Coordinates of C-alpha atoms in Angstrom, one line a residue:
X1 CA 152.0 144.4 85.3
X2 CA 151.4 146.2 82.1
X3 CA 148.0 147.6 81.4
X4 CA 146.1 147.2 78.1
X5 CA 146.9 150.9 77.3
X6 CA 150.6 150.3 77.9
X7 CA 150.7 147.3 75.6
X8 CA 148.7 149.2 72.9
X9 CA 151.0 152.2 73.1
X10 CA 154.1 150.1 72.9
X11 CA 152.7 148.4 69.8
X12 CA 151.7 151.7 68.3
X13 CA 155.2 153.2 69.0
X14 CA 157.0 150.2 67.4
X15 CA 154.8 150.2 64.3
X16 CA 155.1 154.0 64.0
X17 CA 158.9 153.7 64.0
X18 CA 158.8 150.9 61.5
X19 CA 156.6 152.8 59.2
X20 CA 158.7 155.9 59.4
X21 CA 162.0 154.1 58.8
X22 CA 160.9 151.6 56.2
X23 CA 158.1 153.2 54.2
X24 CA 157.4 156.5 52.5
X25 CA 153.9 156.8 54.1
X26 CA 153.2 160.4 55.2
X27 CA 152.7 160.9 59.0
X28 CA 149.0 161.6 58.3
X29 CA 148.5 158.1 56.9
X30 CA 150.6 156.5 59.6
X31 CA 148.5 158.2 62.3
X32 CA 145.3 157.0 60.7
X33 CA 146.6 153.4 60.4
X34 CA 147.5 153.5 64.1
X35 CA 144.1 154.7 65.1
X36 CA 144.7 158.4 65.9
X37 CA 142.0 160.9 65.3
X38 CA 144.4 163.3 63.7
X39 CA 148.1 163.7 62.9
X40 CA 148.7 166.2 65.7
X41 CA 147.7 163.7 68.3
X42 CA 150.0 161.2 66.7
X43 CA 152.9 163.6 66.7
X44 CA 152.3 164.4 70.3
X45 CA 152.1 160.8 71.3
X46 CA 155.2 159.9 69.3
X47 CA 157.2 162.7 71.0
X48 CA 156.1 161.3 74.4
X49 CA 157.1 157.7 73.4
X50 CA 160.5 158.5 71.9
X51 CA 161.5 162.0 72.9
X52 CA 161.7 162.9 69.2
X53 CA 159.5 164.1 66.4
X54 CA 158.5 161.6 63.7
X55 CA 160.8 163.4 61.2
X56 CA 163.8 162.4 63.3
X57 CA 163.1 158.8 62.5
X58 CA 162.0 159.5 58.9
X59 CA 165.3 161.1 58.2
X60 CA 167.2 158.2 59.5
X61 CA 168.8 160.2 62.4
X62 CA 167.8 157.5 64.9
X63 CA 169.4 154.7 62.9
X64 CA 172.6 156.7 62.6
X65 CA 172.8 157.4 66.4
X66 CA 172.1 153.7 67.1
X67 CA 174.9 152.5 64.8
X68 CA 177.3 155.0 66.3
X69 CA 176.5 153.8 69.8
X70 CA 176.7 150.1 69.0
X71 CA 179.4 147.9 70.4
X72 CA 180.7 145.7 67.6

């Protein structure tokens, strides 16, 4: 059974990825919107969630890797 914290972190992760890939919001604003006290805490959490820094998703590297690994 997932805890409240797990559910919250999953939502924060998904929203962070969406903001990074689909908007031009800077990480500082994204971290504030997701309820982090500062951008460093957001960056640390994002790295734990995804194994990558936010810039990896912002630059589209994750989308490129996903499309290369898809089975069409």
